[in-house]
C-alpha positions as protocol buffer text, in pm:
chain_id: "A"
residue {
  index: 1
  type: MET
  ca { x: -11 y: -18 z: -24 }
}
residue {
  index: 2
  type: GLN
  ca { x: 104 y: 370 z: -61 }
}
residue {
  index: 3
  type: ARG
  ca { x: 37 y: 599 z: 201 }
}
residue {
  index: 4
  type: ARG
  ca { x: -149 y: 942 z: 112 }
}
residue {
  index: 5
  type: GLN
  ca { x: 83 y: 1260 z: 58 }
}
residue {
  index: 6
  type: PHE
  ca { x: 14 y: 1585 z: 113 }
}
residue {
  index: 7
  type: LEU
  ca { x: -51 y: 1700 z: -240 }
}
residue {
  index: 8
  type: GLN
  ca { x: -180 y: 2035 z: -377 }
}
residue {
  index: 9
  type: LEU
  ca { x: -402 y: 2004 z: -687 }
}
residue {
  index: 10
  type: SER
  ca { x: -434 y: 2302 z: -974 }
}
residue {
  index: 11
  type: SER
  ca { x: -825 y: 2389 z: -801 }
}
residue {
  index: 12
  type: GLY
  ca { x: -619 y: 2471 z: -461 }
}
residue {
  index: 13
  type: ILE
  ca { x: -776 y: 2157 z: -257 }
}
residue {
  index: 14
  type: THR
  ca { x: -508 y: 1992 z: -51 }
}
residue {
  index: 15
  type: LEU
  ca { x: -520 y: 1612 z: 58 }
}
residue {
  index: 16
  type: SER
  ca { x: -474 y: 1551 z: 440 }
}
residue {
  index: 17
  type: THR
  ca { x: -375 y: 1266 z: 664 }
}
residue {
  index: 18
  type: ALA
  ca { x: -668 y: 1050 z: 742 }
}
residue {
  index: 19
  type: PHE
  ca { x: -728 y: 760 z: 977 }
}
residue {
  index: 20
  type: LEU
  ca { x: -848 y: 399 z: 959 }
}
residue {
  index: 21
  type: LEU
  ca { x: -1223 y: 275 z: 981 }
}
residue {
  index: 22
  type: SER
  ca { x: -1287 y: -92 z: 921 }
}
residue {
  index: 23
  type: SER
  ca { x: -1573 y: -82 z: 699 }
}
residue {
  index: 24
  type: LYS
  ca { x: -1915 y: 63 z: 579 }
}
residue {
  index: 25
  type: HIS
  ca { x: -2088 y: -88 z: 879 }
}
residue {
  index: 26
  type: ASP
  ca { x: -1946 y: 88 z: 1105 }
}
residue {
  index: 27
  type: ALA
  ca { x: -2093 y: 290 z: 1374 }
}
residue {
  index: 28
  type: PHE
  ca { x: -1925 y: 576 z: 1173 }
}
residue {
  index: 29
  type: ALA
  ca { x: -2107 y: 459 z: 857 }
}
residue {
  index: 30
  type: GLN
  ca { x: -2383 y: 692 z: 994 }
}
residue {
  index: 31
  type: GLU
  ca { x: -2199 y: 1019 z: 877 }
}
residue {
  index: 32
  type: VAL
  ca { x: -2077 y: 830 z: 561 }
}
residue {
  index: 33
  type: ASP
  ca { x: -2267 y: 905 z: 203 }
}
residue {
  index: 34
  type: VAL
  ca { x: -2269 y: 487 z: 105 }
}
residue {
  index: 35
  type: ASN
  ca { x: -2494 y: 553 z: -191 }
}
residue {
  index: 36
  type: GLY
  ca { x: -2242 y: 838 z: -321 }
}
residue {
  index: 37
  type: ILE
  ca { x: -1951 y: 593 z: -281 }
}
residue {
  index: 38
  type: LEU
  ca { x: -2113 y: 286 z: -460 }
}
residue {
  index: 39
  type: TYR
  ca { x: -2372 y: 478 z: -698 }
}
residue {
  index: 40
  type: ASP
  ca { x: -2215 y: 773 z: -780 }
}
residue {
  index: 41
  type: PRO
  ca { x: -2346 y: 845 z: -1148 }
}
residue {
  index: 42
  type: GLU
  ca { x: -1995 y: 1016 z: -1296 }
}
residue {
  index: 43
  type: ALA
  ca { x: -1807 y: 784 z: -1143 }
}
residue {
  index: 44
  type: PRO
  ca { x: -1605 y: 505 z: -1384 }
}
residue {
  index: 45
  type: ALA
  ca { x: -1770 y: 146 z: -1403 }
}
residue {
  index: 46
  type: GLY
  ca { x: -1677 y: -164 z: -1536 }
}
residue {
  index: 47
  type: GLY
  ca { x: -1768 y: -518 z: -1524 }
}
residue {
  index: 48
  type: ASN
  ca { x: -2106 y: -632 z: -1494 }
}
residue {
  index: 49
  type: PRO
  ca { x: -2374 y: -339 z: -1444 }
}
residue {
  index: 50
  type: LYS
  ca { x: -2589 y: -549 z: -1300 }
}
residue {
  index: 51
  type: GLY
  ca { x: -2378 y: -771 z: -1073 }
}
residue {
  index: 52
  type: ASP
  ca { x: -2452 y: -939 z: -746 }
}
residue {
  index: 53
  type: LEU
  ca { x: -2139 y: -774 z: -558 }
}
residue {
  index: 54
  type: THR
  ca { x: -1971 y: -428 z: -586 }
}
residue {
  index: 55
  type: ILE
  ca { x: -1620 y: -341 z: -560 }
}
residue {
  index: 56
  type: VAL
  ca { x: -1487 y: -18 z: -532 }
}
residue {
  index: 57
  type: VAL
  ca { x: -1109 y: 59 z: -586 }
}
residue {
  index: 58
  type: PHE
  ca { x: -925 y: 363 z: -506 }
}
residue {
  index: 59
  type: THR
  ca { x: -630 y: 423 z: -686 }
}
residue {
  index: 60
  type: ASP
  ca { x: -346 y: 613 z: -839 }
}
residue {
  index: 61
  type: TYR
  ca { x: -157 y: 653 z: -1151 }
}
residue {
  index: 62
  type: ASN
  ca { x: 180 y: 608 z: -962 }
}
residue {
  index: 63
  type: CYS
  ca { x: 100 y: 340 z: -676 }
}
residue {
  index: 64
  type: ILE
  ca { x: 306 y: 41 z: -767 }
}
residue {
  index: 65
  type: TYR
  ca { x: 73 y: -178 z: -570 }
}
residue {
  index: 66
  type: CYS
  ca { x: -239 y: -60 z: -761 }
}
residue {
  index: 67
  type: LYS
  ca { x: -72 y: -160 z: -1084 }
}
residue {
  index: 68
  type: LYS
  ca { x: 9 y: -509 z: -968 }
}
residue {
  index: 69
  type: SER
  ca { x: -321 y: -606 z: -785 }
}
residue {
  index: 70
  type: GLY
  ca { x: -505 y: -401 z: -1069 }
}
residue {
  index: 71
  type: VAL
  ca { x: -412 y: -676 z: -1257 }
}
residue {
  index: 72
  type: ASP
  ca { x: -511 y: -950 z: -1073 }
}
residue {
  index: 73
  type: LEU
  ca { x: -872 y: -736 z: -945 }
}
residue {
  index: 74
  type: ALA
  ca { x: -949 y: -729 z: -1355 }
}
residue {
  index: 75
  type: ARG
  ca { x: -859 y: -1139 z: -1383 }
}
residue {
  index: 76
  type: ILE
  ca { x: -1145 y: -1183 z: -1098 }
}
residue {
  index: 77
  type: VAL
  ca { x: -1404 y: -920 z: -1235 }
}
residue {
  index: 78
  type: LYS
  ca { x: -1376 y: -1094 z: -1579 }
}
residue {
  index: 79
  type: GLU
  ca { x: -1349 y: -1429 z: -1417 }
}
residue {
  index: 80
  type: ASP
  ca { x: -1609 y: -1407 z: -1216 }
}
residue {
  index: 81
  type: GLY
  ca { x: -1865 y: -1257 z: -1466 }
}
residue {
  index: 82
  type: ASN
  ca { x: -2120 y: -1101 z: -1189 }
}
residue {
  index: 83
  type: ILE
  ca { x: -1905 y: -781 z: -999 }
}
residue {
  index: 84
  type: ARG
  ca { x: -1962 y: -446 z: -1057 }
}
residue {
  index: 85
  type: LEU
  ca { x: -1654 y: -252 z: -1049 }
}
residue {
  index: 86
  type: VAL
  ca { x: -1656 y: 85 z: -949 }
}
residue {
  index: 87
  type: TYR
  ca { x: -1333 y: 342 z: -1009 }
}
residue {
  index: 88
  type: LYS
  ca { x: -1237 y: 583 z: -783 }
}
residue {
  index: 89
  type: GLU
  ca { x: -953 y: 807 z: -925 }
}
residue {
  index: 90
  type: TRP
  ca { x: -754 y: 936 z: -591 }
}
residue {
  index: 91
  type: PRO
  ca { x: -406 y: 1122 z: -729 }
}
residue {
  index: 92
  type: ILE
  ca { x: -249 y: 1178 z: -348 }
}
residue {
  index: 93
  type: LEU
  ca { x: 118 y: 1054 z: -454 }
}
residue {
  index: 94
  type: THR
  ca { x: 230 y: 1346 z: -697 }
}
residue {
  index: 95
  type: GLU
  ca { x: 122 y: 1606 z: -962 }
}
residue {
  index: 96
  type: SER
  ca { x: 125 y: 1400 z: -1250 }
}
residue {
  index: 97
  type: SER
  ca { x: -101 y: 1139 z: -1055 }
}
residue {
  index: 98
  type: VAL
  ca { x: -354 y: 1449 z: -1083 }
}
residue {
  index: 99
  type: TYR
  ca { x: -225 y: 1460 z: -1417 }
}
residue {
  index: 100
  type: GLY
  ca { x: -319 y: 1085 z: -1521 }
}
residue {
  index: 101
  type: SER
  ca { x: -668 y: 1115 z: -1337 }
}
residue {
  index: 102
  type: GLN
  ca { x: -775 y: 1390 z: -1518 }
}
residue {
  index: 103
  type: LEU
  ca { x: -676 y: 1238 z: -1891 }
}
residue {
  index: 104
  type: ALA
  ca { x: -862 y: 869 z: -1768 }
}
residue {
  index: 105
  type: LEU
  ca { x: -1197 y: 1074 z: -1661 }
}
residue {
  index: 106
  type: ALA
  ca { x: -1197 y: 1320 z: -1985 }
}
residue {
  index: 107
  type: ALA
  ca { x: -1167 y: 967 z: -2167 }
}
residue {
  index: 108
  type: GLN
  ca { x: -1475 y: 844 z: -2014 }
}
residue {
  index: 109
  type: TYR
  ca { x: -1662 y: 1131 z: -2232 }
}
residue {
  index: 110
  type: GLN
  ca { x: -1607 y: 911 z: -2515 }
}
residue {
  index: 111
  type: GLY
  ca { x: -1660 y: 621 z: -2321 }
}
residue {
  index: 112
  type: LYS
  ca { x: -1322 y: 467 z: -2316 }
}
residue {
  index: 113
  type: TYR
  ca { x: -1211 y: 513 z: -1987 }
}
residue {
  index: 114
  type: GLU
  ca { x: -1113 y: 171 z: -1902 }
}
residue {
  index: 115
  type: VAL
  ca { x: -905 y: 200 z: -2222 }
}
residue {
  index: 116
  type: VAL
  ca { x: -676 y: 476 z: -2060 }
}
residue {
  index: 117
  type: HIS
  ca { x: -739 y: 353 z: -1714 }
}
residue {
  index: 118
  type: LYS
  ca { x: -531 y: 49 z: -1871 }
}
residue {
  index: 119
  type: ALA
  ca { x: -270 y: 218 z: -2020 }
}
residue {
  index: 120
  type: LEU
  ca { x: -168 y: 417 z: -1728 }
}
residue {
  index: 121
  type: MET
  ca { x: -182 y: 128 z: -1525 }
}
residue {
  index: 122
  type: SER
  ca { x: 70 y: -26 z: -1755 }
}
residue {
  index: 123
  type: ILE
  ca { x: 291 y: 180 z: -1724 }
}
residue {
  index: 124
  type: PRO
  ca { x: 617 y: 39 z: -1499 }
}
residue {
  index: 125
  type: GLY
  ca { x: 682 y: 202 z: -1140 }
}
residue {
  index: 126
  type: GLY
  ca { x: 615 y: 486 z: -954 }
}
residue {
  index: 127
  type: LYS
  ca { x: 660 y: 854 z: -992 }
}
residue {
  index: 128
  type: VAL
  ca { x: 563 y: 863 z: -1376 }
}
residue {
  index: 129
  type: SER
  ca { x: 627 y: 1214 z: -1580 }
}
residue {
  index: 130
  type: LYS
  ca { x: 309 y: 1359 z: -1720 }
}
residue {
  index: 131
  type: LYS
  ca { x: 478 y: 1297 z: -2053 }
}
residue {
  index: 132
  type: ALA
  ca { x: 500 y: 918 z: -2007 }
}
residue {
  index: 133
  type: MET
  ca { x: 168 y: 890 z: -1937 }
}
residue {
  index: 134
  type: LEU
  ca { x: 9 y: 1123 z: -2232 }
}
residue {
  index: 135
  type: ASP
  ca { x: 257 y: 916 z: -2416 }
}
residue {
  index: 136
  type: ALA
  ca { x: 69 y: 580 z: -2302 }
}
residue {
  index: 137
  type: VAL
  ca { x: -236 y: 768 z: -2370 }
}
residue {
  index: 138
  type: LYS
  ca { x: -149 y: 827 z: -2732 }
}
residue {
  index: 139
  type: ALA
  ca { x: -41 y: 465 z: -2786 }
}
residue {
  index: 140
  type: SER
  ca { x: -406 y: 324 z: -2680 }
}
residue {
  index: 141
  type: GLY
  ca { x: -514 y: 439 z: -2965 }
}
residue {
  index: 142
  type: ILE
  ca { x: -769 y: 688 z: -2809 }
}
residue {
  index: 143
  type: ASP
  ca { x: -914 y: 1005 z: -3006 }
}
residue {
  index: 144
  type: MET
  ca { x: -673 y: 1261 z: -2855 }
}
residue {
  index: 145
  type: GLN
  ca { x: -838 y: 1544 z: -3047 }
}
residue {
  index: 146
  type: GLN
  ca { x: -1143 y: 1504 z: -2898 }
}
residue {
  index: 147
  type: LEU
  ca { x: -1005 y: 1398 z: -2548 }
}
residue {
  index: 148
  type: GLN
  ca { x: -830 y: 1709 z: -2564 }
}
residue {
  index: 149
  type: ALA
  ca { x: -1172 y: 1875 z: -2644 }
}
residue {
  index: 150
  type: ASP
  ca { x: -1357 y: 1693 z: -2358 }
}
residue {
  index: 151
  type: LEU
  ca { x: -1086 y: 1747 z: -2071 }
}
residue {
  index: 152
  type: ASN
  ca { x: -1144 y: 2138 z: -2164 }
}
residue {
  index: 153
  type: LYS
  ca { x: -1536 y: 2159 z: -2170 }
}
residue {
  index: 154
  type: ASN
  ca { x: -1568 y: 1919 z: -1861 }
}
residue {
  index: 155
  type: ASN
  ca { x: -1298 y: 2084 z: -1648 }
}
residue {
  index: 156
  type: GLY
  ca { x: -1533 y: 2203 z: -1394 }
}
residue {
  index: 157
  type: LYS
  ca { x: -1688 y: 1859 z: -1366 }
}
residue {
  index: 158
  type: ILE
  ca { x: -1346 y: 1632 z: -1366 }
}
residue {
  index: 159
  type: THR
  ca { x: -1221 y: 1866 z: -1109 }
}
residue {
  index: 160
  type: ALA
  ca { x: -1554 y: 1788 z: -861 }
}
residue {
  index: 161
  type: GLN
  ca { x: -1536 y: 1428 z: -913 }
}
residue {
  index: 162
  type: LEU
  ca { x: -1187 y: 1433 z: -799 }
}
residue {
  index: 163
  type: LYS
  ca { x: -1279 y: 1639 z: -497 }
}
residue {
  index: 164
  type: ARG
  ca { x: -1594 y: 1420 z: -459 }
}
residue {
  index: 165
  type: VAL
  ca { x: -1346 y: 1103 z: -422 }
}
residue {
  index: 166
  type: MET
  ca { x: -1110 y: 1244 z: -192 }
}
residue {
  index: 167
  type: SER
  ca { x: -1411 y: 1312 z: 61 }
}
residue {
  index: 168
  type: GLN
  ca { x: -1564 y: 992 z: 9 }
}
residue {
  index: 169
  type: ALA
  ca { x: -1215 y: 867 z: 101 }
}
residue {
  index: 170
  type: GLU
  ca { x: -1175 y: 1101 z: 409 }
}
residue {
  index: 171
  type: SER
  ca { x: -1547 y: 982 z: 533 }
}
residue {
  index: 172
  type: ILE
  ca { x: -1482 y: 645 z: 547 }
}
residue {
  index: 173
  type: GLY
  ca { x: -1084 y: 680 z: 650 }
}
residue {
  index: 174
  type: VAL
  ca { x: -905 y: 558 z: 334 }
}
residue {
  index: 175
  type: GLU
  ca { x: -546 y: 596 z: 413 }
}
residue {
  index: 176
  type: GLY
  ca { x: -382 y: 516 z: 108 }
}
residue {
  index: 177
  type: THR
  ca { x: -378 y: 279 z: -249 }
}
residue {
  index: 178
  type: PRO
  ca { x: -533 y: 76 z: -351 }
}
residue {
  index: 179
  type: THR
  ca { x: -796 y: 57 z: -94 }
}
residue {
  index: 180
  type: HIS
  ca { x: -1051 y: -211 z: -186 }
}
residue {
  index: 181
  type: LEU
  ca { x: -1428 y: -199 z: -71 }
}
residue {
  index: 182
  type: ILE
  ca { x: -1609 y: -519 z: -144 }
}
residue {
  index: 183
  type: GLY
  ca { x: -1918 y: -567 z: -26 }
}
residue {
  index: 184
  type: PRO
  ca { x: -1925 y: -528 z: 359 }
}
residue {
  index: 185
  type: PHE
  ca { x: -1518 y: -553 z: 360 }
}
residue {
  index: 186
  type: ARG
  ca { x: -1209 y: -317 z: 291 }
}
residue {
  index: 187
  type: ALA
  ca { x: -894 y: -442 z: 221 }
}
residue {
  index: 188
  type: MET
  ca { x: -570 y: -273 z: 67 }
}
residue {
  index: 189
  type: ALA
  ca { x: -325 y: -463 z: -188 }
}
residue {
  index: 190
  type: LEU
  ca { x: -482 y: -794 z: -308 }
}
residue {
  index: 191
  type: ASP
  ca { x: -333 y: -1053 z: -466 }
}
residue {
  index: 192
  type: TYR
  ca { x: -579 y: -1336 z: -717 }
}
residue {
  index: 193
  type: ASN
  ca { x: -623 y: -1533 z: -437 }
}
residue {
  index: 194
  type: GLY
  ca { x: -722 y: -1279 z: -215 }
}
residue {
  index: 195
  type: PHE
  ca { x: -934 y: -1127 z: -432 }
}
residue {
  index: 196
  type: LYS
  ca { x: -1108 y: -1474 z: -482 }
}
residue {
  index: 197
  type: MET
  ca { x: -1115 y: -1500 z: -108 }
}
residue {
  index: 198
  type: ALA
  ca { x: -1290 y: -1151 z: -34 }
}
residue {
  index: 199
  type: VAL
  ca { x: -1513 y: -1194 z: -293 }
}
residue {
  index: 200
  type: ALA
  ca { x: -1690 y: -1521 z: -161 }
}
residue {
  index: 201
  type: ASP
  ca { x: -1646 y: -1407 z: 227 }
}
residue {
  index: 202
  type: ALA
  ca { x: -1854 y: -1067 z: 91 }
}
residue {
  index: 203
  type: ARG
  ca { x: -2169 y: -1322 z: -100 }
}
residue {
  index: 204
  type: ALA
  ca { x: -2182 y: -1463 z: 246 }
}
residue {
  index: 205
  type: ARG
  ca { x: -2214 y: -1213 z: 477 }
}
residue {
  index: 206
  type: GLU
  ca { x: -2414 y: -1083 z: 203 }
}
residue {
  index: 207
  type: LYS
  ca { x: -2657 y: -1386 z: 179 }
}
residue {
  index: 208
  type: ALA
  ca { x: -2610 y: -1443 z: 590 }
}
residue {
  index: 209
  type: ALA
  ca { x: -2772 y: -1096 z: 653 }
}
residue {
  index: 210
  type: LYS
  ca { x: -3077 y: -1164 z: 426 }
}
């Protein structure tokens, strides 16, 4: 897991430290907008939109653990076929992280969020430069002219989305990336077997609660 650091965004918003809470089912959850976290209509989503289990992932494009566990997460979502995946762009590590998130969220307007997300996550290592991110996005085959137009036109919405994710992360005490909300559970970086076990346990917990 990579811990959050102080990062000044272009909007003037500052990311601060936070503490861990256990899950959205804590007593603290009374102050948490659970529906906002799970069903924000502007949040990028993948997997099965009608899946019986939702996984929410908070990520940063300079987080090496996000890149490693993201491969296994994608595998689980594809193999399972009944998981709804919600992406939370949470650029907390460097200024280039913010740039990467802006590119990915802008790509959503031409239905290419996951294409850009995968391209950015495929760049090895951390401390990736803005140029390296832009080059990776260009190589993904996305319409760059449209991407820039969408980025310019929707800058306010994209900034608001990043602010909203930061607020959501703070409301549940997320401290670093990657953080996964899997049904009623919260976990940090997981491997394939860890995801598989967490998914099974989450379904069993939800079934028992009915």
